[in-house]
Coordinates of C-alpha atoms in Angstrom, one line a residue:
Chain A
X73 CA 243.3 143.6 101.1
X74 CA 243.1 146.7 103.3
X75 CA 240.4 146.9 106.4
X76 CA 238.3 149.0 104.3
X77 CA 238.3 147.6 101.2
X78 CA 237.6 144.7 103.6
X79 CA 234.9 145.7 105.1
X80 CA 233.5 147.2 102.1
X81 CA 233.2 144.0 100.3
X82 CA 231.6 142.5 103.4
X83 CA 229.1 145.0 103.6
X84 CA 227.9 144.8 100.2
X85 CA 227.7 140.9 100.2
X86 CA 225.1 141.3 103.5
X87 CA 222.9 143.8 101.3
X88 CA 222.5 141.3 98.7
X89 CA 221.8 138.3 101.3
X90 CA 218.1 137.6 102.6
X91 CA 220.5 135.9 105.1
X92 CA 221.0 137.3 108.8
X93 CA 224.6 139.0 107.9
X94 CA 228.2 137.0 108.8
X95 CA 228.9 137.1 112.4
X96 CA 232.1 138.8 110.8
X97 CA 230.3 141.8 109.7
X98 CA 228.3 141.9 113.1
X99 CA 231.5 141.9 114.8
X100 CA 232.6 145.4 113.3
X101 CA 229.5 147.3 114.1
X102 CA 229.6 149.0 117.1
X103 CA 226.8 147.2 119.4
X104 CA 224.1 148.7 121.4
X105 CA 222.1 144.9 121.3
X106 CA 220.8 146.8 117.8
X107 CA 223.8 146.0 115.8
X108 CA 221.9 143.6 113.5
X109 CA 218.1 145.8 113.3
X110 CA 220.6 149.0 112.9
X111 CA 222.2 147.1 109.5
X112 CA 218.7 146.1 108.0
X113 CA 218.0 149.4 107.9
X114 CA 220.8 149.1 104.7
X115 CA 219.5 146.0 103.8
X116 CA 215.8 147.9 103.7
X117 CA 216.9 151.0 102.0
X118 CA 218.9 149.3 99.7
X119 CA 215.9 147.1 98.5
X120 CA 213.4 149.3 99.0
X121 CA 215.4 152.1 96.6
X122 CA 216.3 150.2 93.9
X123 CA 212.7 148.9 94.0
X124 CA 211.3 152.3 93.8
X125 CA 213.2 153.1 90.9
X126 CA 211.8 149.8 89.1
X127 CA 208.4 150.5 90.5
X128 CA 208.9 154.4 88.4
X129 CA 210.3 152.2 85.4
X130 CA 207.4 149.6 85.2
X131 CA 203.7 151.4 86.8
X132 CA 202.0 148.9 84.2
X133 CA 203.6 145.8 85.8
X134 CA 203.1 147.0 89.0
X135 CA 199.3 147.6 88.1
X136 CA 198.6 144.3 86.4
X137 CA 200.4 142.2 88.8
X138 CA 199.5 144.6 92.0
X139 CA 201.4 146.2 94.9
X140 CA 202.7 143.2 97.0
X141 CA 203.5 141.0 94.1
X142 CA 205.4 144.1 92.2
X143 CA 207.2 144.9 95.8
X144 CA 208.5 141.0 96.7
X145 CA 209.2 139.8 92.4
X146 CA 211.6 143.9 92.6
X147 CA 212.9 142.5 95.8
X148 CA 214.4 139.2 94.3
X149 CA 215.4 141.5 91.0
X150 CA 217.6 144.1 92.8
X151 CA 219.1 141.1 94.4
X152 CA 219.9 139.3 91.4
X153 CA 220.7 142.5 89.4
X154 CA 222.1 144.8 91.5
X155 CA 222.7 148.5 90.1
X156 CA 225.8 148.5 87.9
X157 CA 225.3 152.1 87.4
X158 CA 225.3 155.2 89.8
X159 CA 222.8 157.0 87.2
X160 CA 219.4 155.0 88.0
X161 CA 217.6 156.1 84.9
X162 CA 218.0 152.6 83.0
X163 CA 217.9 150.2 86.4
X164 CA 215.5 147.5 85.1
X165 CA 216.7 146.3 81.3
X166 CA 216.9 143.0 82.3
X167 CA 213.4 143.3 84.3
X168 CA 211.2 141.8 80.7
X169 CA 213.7 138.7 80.8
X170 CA 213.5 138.2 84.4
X171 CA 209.0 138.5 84.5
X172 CA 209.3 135.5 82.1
X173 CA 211.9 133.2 83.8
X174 CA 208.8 133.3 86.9
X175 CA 207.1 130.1 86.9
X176 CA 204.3 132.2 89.0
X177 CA 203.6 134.3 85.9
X178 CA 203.1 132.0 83.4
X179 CA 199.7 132.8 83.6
X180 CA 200.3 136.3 82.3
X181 CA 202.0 135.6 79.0
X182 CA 202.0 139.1 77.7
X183 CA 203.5 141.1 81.0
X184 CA 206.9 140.6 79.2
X185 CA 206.2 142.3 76.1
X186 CA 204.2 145.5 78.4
X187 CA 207.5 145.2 80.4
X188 CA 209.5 145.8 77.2
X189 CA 207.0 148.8 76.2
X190 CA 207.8 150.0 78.8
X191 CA 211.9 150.2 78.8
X192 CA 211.7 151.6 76.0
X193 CA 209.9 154.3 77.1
X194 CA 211.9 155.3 79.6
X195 CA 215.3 154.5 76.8
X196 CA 213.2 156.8 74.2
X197 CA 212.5 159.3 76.7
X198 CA 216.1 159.5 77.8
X199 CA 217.9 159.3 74.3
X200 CA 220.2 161.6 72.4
X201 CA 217.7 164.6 71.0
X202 CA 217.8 164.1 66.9
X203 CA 216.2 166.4 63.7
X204 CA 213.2 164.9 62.6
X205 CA 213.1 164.2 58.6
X206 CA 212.0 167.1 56.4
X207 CA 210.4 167.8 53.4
X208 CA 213.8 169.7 52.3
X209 CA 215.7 166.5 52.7
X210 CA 213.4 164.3 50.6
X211 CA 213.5 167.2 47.9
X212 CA 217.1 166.5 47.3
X213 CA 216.6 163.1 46.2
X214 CA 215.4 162.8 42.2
X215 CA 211.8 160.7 42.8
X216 CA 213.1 157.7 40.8
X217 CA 215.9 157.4 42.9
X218 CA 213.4 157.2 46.1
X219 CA 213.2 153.2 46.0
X220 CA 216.9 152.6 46.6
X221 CA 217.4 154.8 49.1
X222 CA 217.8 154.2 52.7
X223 CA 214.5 155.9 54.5
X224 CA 216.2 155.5 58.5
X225 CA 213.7 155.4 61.4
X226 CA 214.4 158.1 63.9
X227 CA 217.4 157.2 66.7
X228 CA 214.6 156.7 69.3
X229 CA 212.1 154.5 68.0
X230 CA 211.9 151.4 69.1
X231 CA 209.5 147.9 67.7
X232 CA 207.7 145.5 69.9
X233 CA 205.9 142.1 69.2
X234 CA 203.9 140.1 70.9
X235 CA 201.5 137.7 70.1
X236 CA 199.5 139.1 72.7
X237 CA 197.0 142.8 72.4
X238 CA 200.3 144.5 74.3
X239 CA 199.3 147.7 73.2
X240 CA 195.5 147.8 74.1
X241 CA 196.7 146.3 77.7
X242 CA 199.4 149.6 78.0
X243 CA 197.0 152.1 76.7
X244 CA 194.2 150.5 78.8
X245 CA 196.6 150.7 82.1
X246 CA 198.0 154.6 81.3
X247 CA 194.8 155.6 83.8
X248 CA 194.8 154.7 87.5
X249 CA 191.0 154.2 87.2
X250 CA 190.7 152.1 84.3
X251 CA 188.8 148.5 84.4
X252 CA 188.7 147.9 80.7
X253 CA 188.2 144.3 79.7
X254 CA 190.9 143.3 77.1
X255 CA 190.3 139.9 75.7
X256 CA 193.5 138.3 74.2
X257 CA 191.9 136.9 71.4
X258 CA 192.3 140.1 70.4
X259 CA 195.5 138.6 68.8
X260 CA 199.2 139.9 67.9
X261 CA 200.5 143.6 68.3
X262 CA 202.7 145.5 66.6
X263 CA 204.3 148.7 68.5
X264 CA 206.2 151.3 67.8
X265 CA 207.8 154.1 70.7
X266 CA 209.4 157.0 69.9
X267 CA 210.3 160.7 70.6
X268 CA 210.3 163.0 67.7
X269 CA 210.4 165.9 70.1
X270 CA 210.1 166.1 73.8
X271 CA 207.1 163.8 74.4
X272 CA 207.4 160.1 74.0
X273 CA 205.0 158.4 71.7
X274 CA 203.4 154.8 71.5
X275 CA 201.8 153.6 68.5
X276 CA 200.2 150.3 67.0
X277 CA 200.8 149.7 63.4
X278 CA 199.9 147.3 61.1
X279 CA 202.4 143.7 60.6
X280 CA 203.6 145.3 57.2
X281 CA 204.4 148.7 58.3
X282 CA 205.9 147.1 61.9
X283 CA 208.1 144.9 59.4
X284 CA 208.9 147.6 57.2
X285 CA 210.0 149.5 60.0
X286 CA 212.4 146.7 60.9
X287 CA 213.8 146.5 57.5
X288 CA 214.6 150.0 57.2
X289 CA 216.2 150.2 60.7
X290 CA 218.1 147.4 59.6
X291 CA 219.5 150.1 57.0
X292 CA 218.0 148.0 53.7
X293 CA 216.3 150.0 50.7
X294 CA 213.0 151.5 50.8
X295 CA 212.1 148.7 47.8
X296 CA 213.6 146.3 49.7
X297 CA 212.2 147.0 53.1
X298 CA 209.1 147.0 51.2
X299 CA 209.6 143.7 49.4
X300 CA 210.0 141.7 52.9
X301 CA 207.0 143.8 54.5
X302 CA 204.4 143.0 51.7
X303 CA 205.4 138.9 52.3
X304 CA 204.7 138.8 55.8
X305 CA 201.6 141.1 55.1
X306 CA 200.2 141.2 51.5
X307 CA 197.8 144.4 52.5
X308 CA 201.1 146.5 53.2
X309 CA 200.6 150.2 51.1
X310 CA 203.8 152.1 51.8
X311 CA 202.6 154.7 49.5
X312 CA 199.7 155.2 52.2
X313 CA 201.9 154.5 55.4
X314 CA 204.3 157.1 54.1
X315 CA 201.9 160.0 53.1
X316 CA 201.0 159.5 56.5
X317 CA 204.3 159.2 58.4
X318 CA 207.2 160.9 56.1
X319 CA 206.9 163.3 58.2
X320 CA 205.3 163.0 61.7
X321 CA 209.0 162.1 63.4
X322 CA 209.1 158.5 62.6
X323 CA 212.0 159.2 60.3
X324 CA 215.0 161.2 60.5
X325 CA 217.1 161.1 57.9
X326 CA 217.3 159.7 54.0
X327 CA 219.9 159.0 52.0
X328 CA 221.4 157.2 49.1
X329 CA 222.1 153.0 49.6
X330 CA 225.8 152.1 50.5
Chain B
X583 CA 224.2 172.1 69.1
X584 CA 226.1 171.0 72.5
X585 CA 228.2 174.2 71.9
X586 CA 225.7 176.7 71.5
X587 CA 224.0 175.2 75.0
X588 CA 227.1 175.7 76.3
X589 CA 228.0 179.3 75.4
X590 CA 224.3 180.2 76.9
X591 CA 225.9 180.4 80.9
X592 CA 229.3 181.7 80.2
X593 CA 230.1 181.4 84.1
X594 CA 228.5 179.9 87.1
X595 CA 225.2 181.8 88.8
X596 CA 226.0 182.6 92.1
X597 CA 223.7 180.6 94.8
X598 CA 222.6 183.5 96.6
X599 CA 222.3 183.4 100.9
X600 CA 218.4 182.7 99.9
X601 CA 216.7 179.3 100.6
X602 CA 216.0 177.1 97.5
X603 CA 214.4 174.0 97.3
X604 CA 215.1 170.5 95.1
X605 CA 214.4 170.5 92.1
X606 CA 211.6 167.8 91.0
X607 CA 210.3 167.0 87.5
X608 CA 206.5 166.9 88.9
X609 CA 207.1 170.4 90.0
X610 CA 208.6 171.6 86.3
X611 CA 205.6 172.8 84.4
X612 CA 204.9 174.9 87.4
X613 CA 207.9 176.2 88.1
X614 CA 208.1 177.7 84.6
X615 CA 204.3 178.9 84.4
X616 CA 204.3 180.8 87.5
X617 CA 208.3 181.8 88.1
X618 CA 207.9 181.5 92.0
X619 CA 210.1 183.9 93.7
X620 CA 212.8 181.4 94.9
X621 CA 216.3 181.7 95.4
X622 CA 217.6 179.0 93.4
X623 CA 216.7 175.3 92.5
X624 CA 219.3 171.9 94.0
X625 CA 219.3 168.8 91.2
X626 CA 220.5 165.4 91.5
X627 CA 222.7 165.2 88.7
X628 CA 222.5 161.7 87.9
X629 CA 218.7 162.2 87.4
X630 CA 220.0 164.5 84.6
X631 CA 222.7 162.0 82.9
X632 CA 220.6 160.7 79.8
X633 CA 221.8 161.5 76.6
X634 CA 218.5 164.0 75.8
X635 CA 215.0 164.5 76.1
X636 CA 212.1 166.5 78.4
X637 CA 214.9 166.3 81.9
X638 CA 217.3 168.1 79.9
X639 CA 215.5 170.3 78.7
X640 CA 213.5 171.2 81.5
X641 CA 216.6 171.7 83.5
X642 CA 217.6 174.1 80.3
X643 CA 214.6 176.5 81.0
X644 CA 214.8 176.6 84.9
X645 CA 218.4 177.0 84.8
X646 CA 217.7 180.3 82.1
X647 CA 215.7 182.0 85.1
X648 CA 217.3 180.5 88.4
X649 CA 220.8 180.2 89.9
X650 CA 220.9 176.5 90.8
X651 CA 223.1 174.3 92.2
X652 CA 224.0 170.6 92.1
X653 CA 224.3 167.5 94.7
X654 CA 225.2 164.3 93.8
X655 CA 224.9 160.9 94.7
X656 CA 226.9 159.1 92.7
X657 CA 230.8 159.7 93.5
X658 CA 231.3 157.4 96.4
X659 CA 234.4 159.4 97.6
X660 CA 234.9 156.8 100.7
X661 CA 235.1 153.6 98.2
X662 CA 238.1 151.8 98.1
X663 CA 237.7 151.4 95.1
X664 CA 239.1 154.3 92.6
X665 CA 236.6 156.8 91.4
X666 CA 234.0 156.1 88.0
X667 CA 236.4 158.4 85.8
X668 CA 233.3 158.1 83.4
X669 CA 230.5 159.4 86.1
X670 CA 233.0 162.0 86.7
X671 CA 233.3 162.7 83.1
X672 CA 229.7 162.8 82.9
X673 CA 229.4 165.3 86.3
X674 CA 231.8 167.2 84.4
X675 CA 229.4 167.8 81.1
X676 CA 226.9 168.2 83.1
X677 CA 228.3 170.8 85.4
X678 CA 230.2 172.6 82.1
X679 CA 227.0 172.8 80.0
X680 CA 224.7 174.3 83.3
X681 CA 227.3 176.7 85.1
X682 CA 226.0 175.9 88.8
X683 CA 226.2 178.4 91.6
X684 CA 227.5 175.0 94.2
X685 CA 228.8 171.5 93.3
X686 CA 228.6 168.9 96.5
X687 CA 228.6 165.3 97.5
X688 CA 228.3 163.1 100.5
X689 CA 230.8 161.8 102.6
X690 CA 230.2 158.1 102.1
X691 CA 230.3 155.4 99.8
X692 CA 228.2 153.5 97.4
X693 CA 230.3 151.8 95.7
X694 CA 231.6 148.6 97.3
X695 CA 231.7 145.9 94.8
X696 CA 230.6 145.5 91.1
X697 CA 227.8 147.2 91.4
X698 CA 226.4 150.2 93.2
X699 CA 223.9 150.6 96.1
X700 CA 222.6 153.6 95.3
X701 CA 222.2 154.5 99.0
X702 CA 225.0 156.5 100.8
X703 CA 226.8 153.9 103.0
X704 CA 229.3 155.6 106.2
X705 CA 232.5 155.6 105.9
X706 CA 234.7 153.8 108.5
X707 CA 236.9 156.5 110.2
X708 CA 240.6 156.3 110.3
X709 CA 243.4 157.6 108.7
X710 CA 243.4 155.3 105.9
X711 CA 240.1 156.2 104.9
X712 CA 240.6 159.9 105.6
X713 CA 243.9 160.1 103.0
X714 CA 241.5 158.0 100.4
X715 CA 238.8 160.3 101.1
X716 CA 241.1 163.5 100.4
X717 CA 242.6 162.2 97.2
X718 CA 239.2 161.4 96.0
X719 CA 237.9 165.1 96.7
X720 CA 241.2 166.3 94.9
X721 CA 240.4 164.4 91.8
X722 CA 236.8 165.1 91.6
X723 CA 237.9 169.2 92.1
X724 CA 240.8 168.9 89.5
X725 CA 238.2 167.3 87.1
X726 CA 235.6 169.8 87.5
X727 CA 237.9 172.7 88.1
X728 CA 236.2 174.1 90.9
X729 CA 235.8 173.5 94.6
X730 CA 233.3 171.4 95.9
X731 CA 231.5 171.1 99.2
X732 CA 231.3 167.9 100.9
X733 CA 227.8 167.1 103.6
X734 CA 228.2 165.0 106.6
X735 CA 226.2 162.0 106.4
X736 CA 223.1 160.4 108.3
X737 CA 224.0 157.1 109.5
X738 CA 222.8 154.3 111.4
X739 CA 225.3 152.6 112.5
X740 CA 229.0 153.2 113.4
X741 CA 232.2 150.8 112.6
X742 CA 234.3 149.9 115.7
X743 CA 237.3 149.6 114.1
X744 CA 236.5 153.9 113.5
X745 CA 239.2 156.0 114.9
X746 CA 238.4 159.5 114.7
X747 CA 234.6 161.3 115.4
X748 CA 232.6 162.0 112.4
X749 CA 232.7 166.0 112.8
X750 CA 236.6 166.0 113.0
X751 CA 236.9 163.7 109.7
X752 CA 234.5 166.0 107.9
X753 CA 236.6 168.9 109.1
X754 CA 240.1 167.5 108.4
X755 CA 238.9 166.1 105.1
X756 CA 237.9 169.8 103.9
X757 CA 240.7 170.8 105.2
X758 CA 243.4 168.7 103.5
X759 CA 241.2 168.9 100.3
X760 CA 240.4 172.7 99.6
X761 CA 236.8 171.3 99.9
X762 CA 233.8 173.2 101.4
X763 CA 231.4 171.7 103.7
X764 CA 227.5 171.5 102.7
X765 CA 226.2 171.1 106.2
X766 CA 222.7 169.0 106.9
X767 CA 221.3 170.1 110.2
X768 CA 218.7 167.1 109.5
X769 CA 221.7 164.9 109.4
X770 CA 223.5 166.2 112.5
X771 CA 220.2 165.8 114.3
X772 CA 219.5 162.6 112.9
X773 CA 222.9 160.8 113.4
X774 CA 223.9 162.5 117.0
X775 CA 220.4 161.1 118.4
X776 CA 221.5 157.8 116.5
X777 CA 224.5 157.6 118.0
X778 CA 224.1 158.8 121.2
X779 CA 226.3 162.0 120.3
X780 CA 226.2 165.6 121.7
X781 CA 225.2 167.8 119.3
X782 CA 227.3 170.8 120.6
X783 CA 230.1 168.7 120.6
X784 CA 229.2 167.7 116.7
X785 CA 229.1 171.0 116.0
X786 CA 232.0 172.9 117.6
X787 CA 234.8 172.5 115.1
X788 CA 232.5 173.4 112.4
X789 CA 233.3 177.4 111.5
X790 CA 231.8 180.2 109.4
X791 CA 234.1 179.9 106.4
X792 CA 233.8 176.3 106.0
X793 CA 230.1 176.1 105.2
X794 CA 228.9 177.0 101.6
X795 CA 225.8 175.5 102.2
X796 CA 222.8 174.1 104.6
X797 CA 220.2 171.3 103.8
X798 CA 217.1 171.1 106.0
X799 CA 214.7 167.7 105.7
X800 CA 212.5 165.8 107.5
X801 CA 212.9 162.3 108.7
X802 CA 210.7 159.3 109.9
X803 CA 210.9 157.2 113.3
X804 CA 211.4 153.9 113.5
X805 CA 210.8 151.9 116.5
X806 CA 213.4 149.5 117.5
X807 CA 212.0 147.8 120.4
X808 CA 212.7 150.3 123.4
X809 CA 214.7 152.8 121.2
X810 CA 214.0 155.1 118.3
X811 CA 216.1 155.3 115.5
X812 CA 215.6 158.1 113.3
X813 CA 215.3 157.4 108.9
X814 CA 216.5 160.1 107.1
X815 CA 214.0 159.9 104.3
X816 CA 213.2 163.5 103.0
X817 CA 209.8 162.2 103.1
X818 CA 208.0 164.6 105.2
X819 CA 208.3 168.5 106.5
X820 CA 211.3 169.6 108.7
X821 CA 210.2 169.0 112.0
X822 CA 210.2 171.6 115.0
X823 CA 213.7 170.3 116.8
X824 CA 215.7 170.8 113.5
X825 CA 214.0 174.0 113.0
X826 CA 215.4 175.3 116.2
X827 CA 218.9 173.7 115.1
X828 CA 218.7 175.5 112.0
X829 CA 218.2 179.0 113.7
X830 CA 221.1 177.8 116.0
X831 CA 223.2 177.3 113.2
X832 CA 222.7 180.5 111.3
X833 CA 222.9 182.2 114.2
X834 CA 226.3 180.8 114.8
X835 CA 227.6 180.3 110.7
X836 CA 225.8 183.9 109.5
X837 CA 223.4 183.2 106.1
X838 CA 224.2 180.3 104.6
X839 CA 222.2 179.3 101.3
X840 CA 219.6 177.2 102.9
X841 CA 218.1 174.1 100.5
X842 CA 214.9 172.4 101.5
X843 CA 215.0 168.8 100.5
X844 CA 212.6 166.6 99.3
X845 CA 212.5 163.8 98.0
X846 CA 209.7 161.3 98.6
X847 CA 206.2 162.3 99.2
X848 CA 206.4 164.8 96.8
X849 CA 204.2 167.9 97.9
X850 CA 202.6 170.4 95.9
X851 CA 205.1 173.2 94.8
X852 CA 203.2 175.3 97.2
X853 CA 203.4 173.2 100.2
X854 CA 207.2 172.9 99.3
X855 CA 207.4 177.0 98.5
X856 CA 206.3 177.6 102.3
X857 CA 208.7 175.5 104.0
X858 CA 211.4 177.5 101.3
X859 CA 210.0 180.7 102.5
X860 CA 210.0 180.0 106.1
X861 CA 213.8 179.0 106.1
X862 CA 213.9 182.7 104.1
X863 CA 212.2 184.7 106.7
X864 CA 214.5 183.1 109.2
X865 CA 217.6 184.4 107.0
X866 CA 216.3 187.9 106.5
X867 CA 215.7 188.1 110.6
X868 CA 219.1 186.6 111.2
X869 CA 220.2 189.9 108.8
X870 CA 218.2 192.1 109.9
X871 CA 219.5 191.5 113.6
X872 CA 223.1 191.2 112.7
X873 CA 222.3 194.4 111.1
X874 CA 221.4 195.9 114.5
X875 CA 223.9 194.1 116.2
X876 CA 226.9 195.1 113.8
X877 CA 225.3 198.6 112.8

């Protein structure tokens, strides 16, 4: 291996370590008696970065949880999941997983799910633009055909569940000055993100319209997206979910069943 | 619809010997209400590497009524490792579909390992890393078919296996490459107090016709027992000693396109707009005597 590549190597293995760095590495810095306080500065920025750009991905987290624990639970993140892109516009995806593996946080069973609101914000925001469906589209298609076609969700949207009021806890925390009380007998949510235009959007909908949602991204039938929406909730109307929503972005595009 | 975006800048706005400042997307909505009569806008273009959406588009607009220009951060041309062919492909869209006046990048590395730092490590100076360093430039300049400009670093510490001083690397490196040099009188100021270097001596091989560009910022201090060691941070307004550097520099290198930089502790656009026009007045003096001088 040549000196740089070297060197290289060693210097990124001391930015990961909370460890005082290799006397080897020490031994290439040119020393004033501030060799080691002139490399934490790295070791600082490099944290301390990355963090920031987690901290810009996840304001809800940081809220619920506050500054100093957001600050020391990034810390041990950036270190276990360094950057393995320059572009830092997705650095976090495995931040949701990672809230739930801390024994610390057990106390705070829904911050995963807000976590996961909240990458796909920032994936929604960022995604390829795409048409929205329009009425010109659906005229095409003879009305008795409607059932078996395909009815696709727009490229950006995205579906969360939890079993916890995830939704009411993001809304509630949008707002630095917000002390709404959420009780979590409140029960299960159902959200949907997405970007029909330029402005990303967050929604709670019913357990039949999040399943048929599901179904239809899945690329199944309108009747049979239907059929497994109305089991797992028997109060499901698509007829009224679609007057409402045909429309409004969540859809982009119909078309005959493969 | 790529194609149409496309066709909209035909060629690249010149960046014109005005100051500009960085781009940033709480300043957007501003920037398009009240058209501030600025020279041209600097972007990060990995901030701008999603596949859509409001950055995009923003950049779009601004781009329609302002030369701008674009740095990144993301090449590391020291690495030993070979360059991200698809972050260069992506540069690439980026700097087809937007027609920028200037394209530059540090002289450093970020790439060591697997992963990336995202902070702009120094290079270790010999020849080795100088040849690297030169065939990188020449790959990322055959990519993007166009010259780029390459900015000395601030740094904290220095390698003792390095060879050859920082200012003639830079130097040699633009010079084996075709490259320009984006020179950061923050930086100079930052790394010669650093490291104990004279800032004359930083500056001497440095000449007109290299520079396509100058970036002014502010840094922090940061005691280290008995010493100082200055954070280049962007965080705060240019202070007074690199504002007498500046005026220094122009008045050696003529009227370079002067960029403010910010980048944490976002001001108002206002606050930001007067430290733009106060680099601009300095330029339009510097003209105005060379005027007399040469007239």
């Amino acid at each position: 291996m040549s000196p740089l590549a070297e060197l290289q190597q060693a210097f990124c293995d001391a930015l990961l370590s909370p460890e005082v760095p290799a006397e080897s590495l020490l031994n290439e810095l040119v020393d004033d008696g501030l060799a080691l306080q002139r490399f934490n500065v790295y070791r600082n920025n490099f944290i301390v970065l990355n963090g920031d750009a987690l901290a810009d991905m996840y304001p809800v987290i940081k809220r619920l949880i506050g500054e100093e624990a957001f600050r020391a639970l990034a810390s041990a993140y950036v270190r276990l999941h360094p950057p393995q892109e320059r572009a830092l516009l997705l650095y976090g995806a495995q931040f949701p997983p990672f809230l739930e593996s801390i024994p610390e946080l057990s106390g705070l069973p829904y911050l995963s799910a807000v976590a996961r609101i909240e990458y796909a914000w920032t994936e929604s925001y960022h995604a390829e633009d795409s048409a929205v469906l329009s009425e010109q589209q659906v005229s095409t298609v003879p009305t008795e055909a409607l059932g078996s076609c395909q009815l696709l969700p727009h490229p950006t949207l995205h579906l969360i569940h939890s079993d916890y009021p995830v939704h009411a806890i993001w809304q509630a925390n949008q707002a630095d000055d917000c002390n709404q009380v959420i009780s979590l007998d409140q029960g299960e949510s159902h959200v949907v993100i997405l970007r029909p235009d330029i402005d990303v959007e967050v929604r709670e909908v019913s357990r039949g319209a999040f399943h048929f949602l599901k179904r239809l991204q899945l690329g199944e039938s309108i009747d049979r997206a239907y059929e497994a929406a109305s089991q797992q909730d028997n109060s499901f109307d698509p007829g009224s979910f679609l007057t409402e929503h045909l429309f409004d972005g969540t859809f982009y595009k119909i078309k005959p069943s493969a | 619809m790529d194609e149409a975006i496309t066709s909209l800048h035909s060629a690249p706005a010149r960046v014109p010997s005005r100051a500009g400042a960085g781009l940033k997307a709480v300043h957007y909505q501003t920037i398009i209400d009240e058209q501030p009569d600025i020279g041209w806008f600097e972007i990060h273009p990995e901030n701008y590497m999603g596949q859509g959406g409001a950055p995009l588009r923003y950049l779009e607009r601004i781009r329609s009524d302002y030369p701008i220009s674009m740095h990144s951060v993301g090449t590391s041309l020291g690495s030993h490792q070979p360059l991200d062919t698809n972050h260069l492909n992506e540069l690439k869209r980026l700097v087809d579909r937007f027609q920028p006046g200037l394209v530059s990048e540090h002289l450093s590395w970020s790439h060591g390992y697997e992963w990336y730092t995202n902070d702009l490590i120094p290079l270790l100076y010999t020849e080795e890393s100088l040849k690297l360093v030169v065939t990188h430039i020449q790959q990322v300049q055959e990519t993007l078919q166009r010259k780029i400009l390459i900015e000395n670093p601030s740094s904290y510490l220095q390698f003792k296996q390095s060879e050859i001083p920082e200012q003639a690397f830079l130097v040699e490196a633009i010079k084996r490459s075709g490259a320009g040099l984006l020179l950061d009188v923050n930086n100079v100021f930052v790394s010669c107090k650093n490291h104990g270097w004279d800032i004359e001596t930083y500056l001497a091989p440095i000449t007109q016709e290299m520079v396509g560009e100058i970036h002014l910022a502010g840094h922090a201090i940061q005691s280290l027992g008995d010493q100082e060691l200055l954070i280049d941070d962007h965080g705060s307004p240019v202070c007074t000693a690199v504002w007498e550097l500046y005026r220094h520099c122009i008045d050696r290198l003529g009227d370079i396109p002067t960029l403010i930089e910010r980048d944490s502790n976002i001001p108002s656009f206002d606050e930001l707009q007067q430290e733009v026009q106060f680099a601009e007045q300095y330029l339009n003096s510097y003209r105005e005597m060379s005027h007399v001088t040469t007239g």
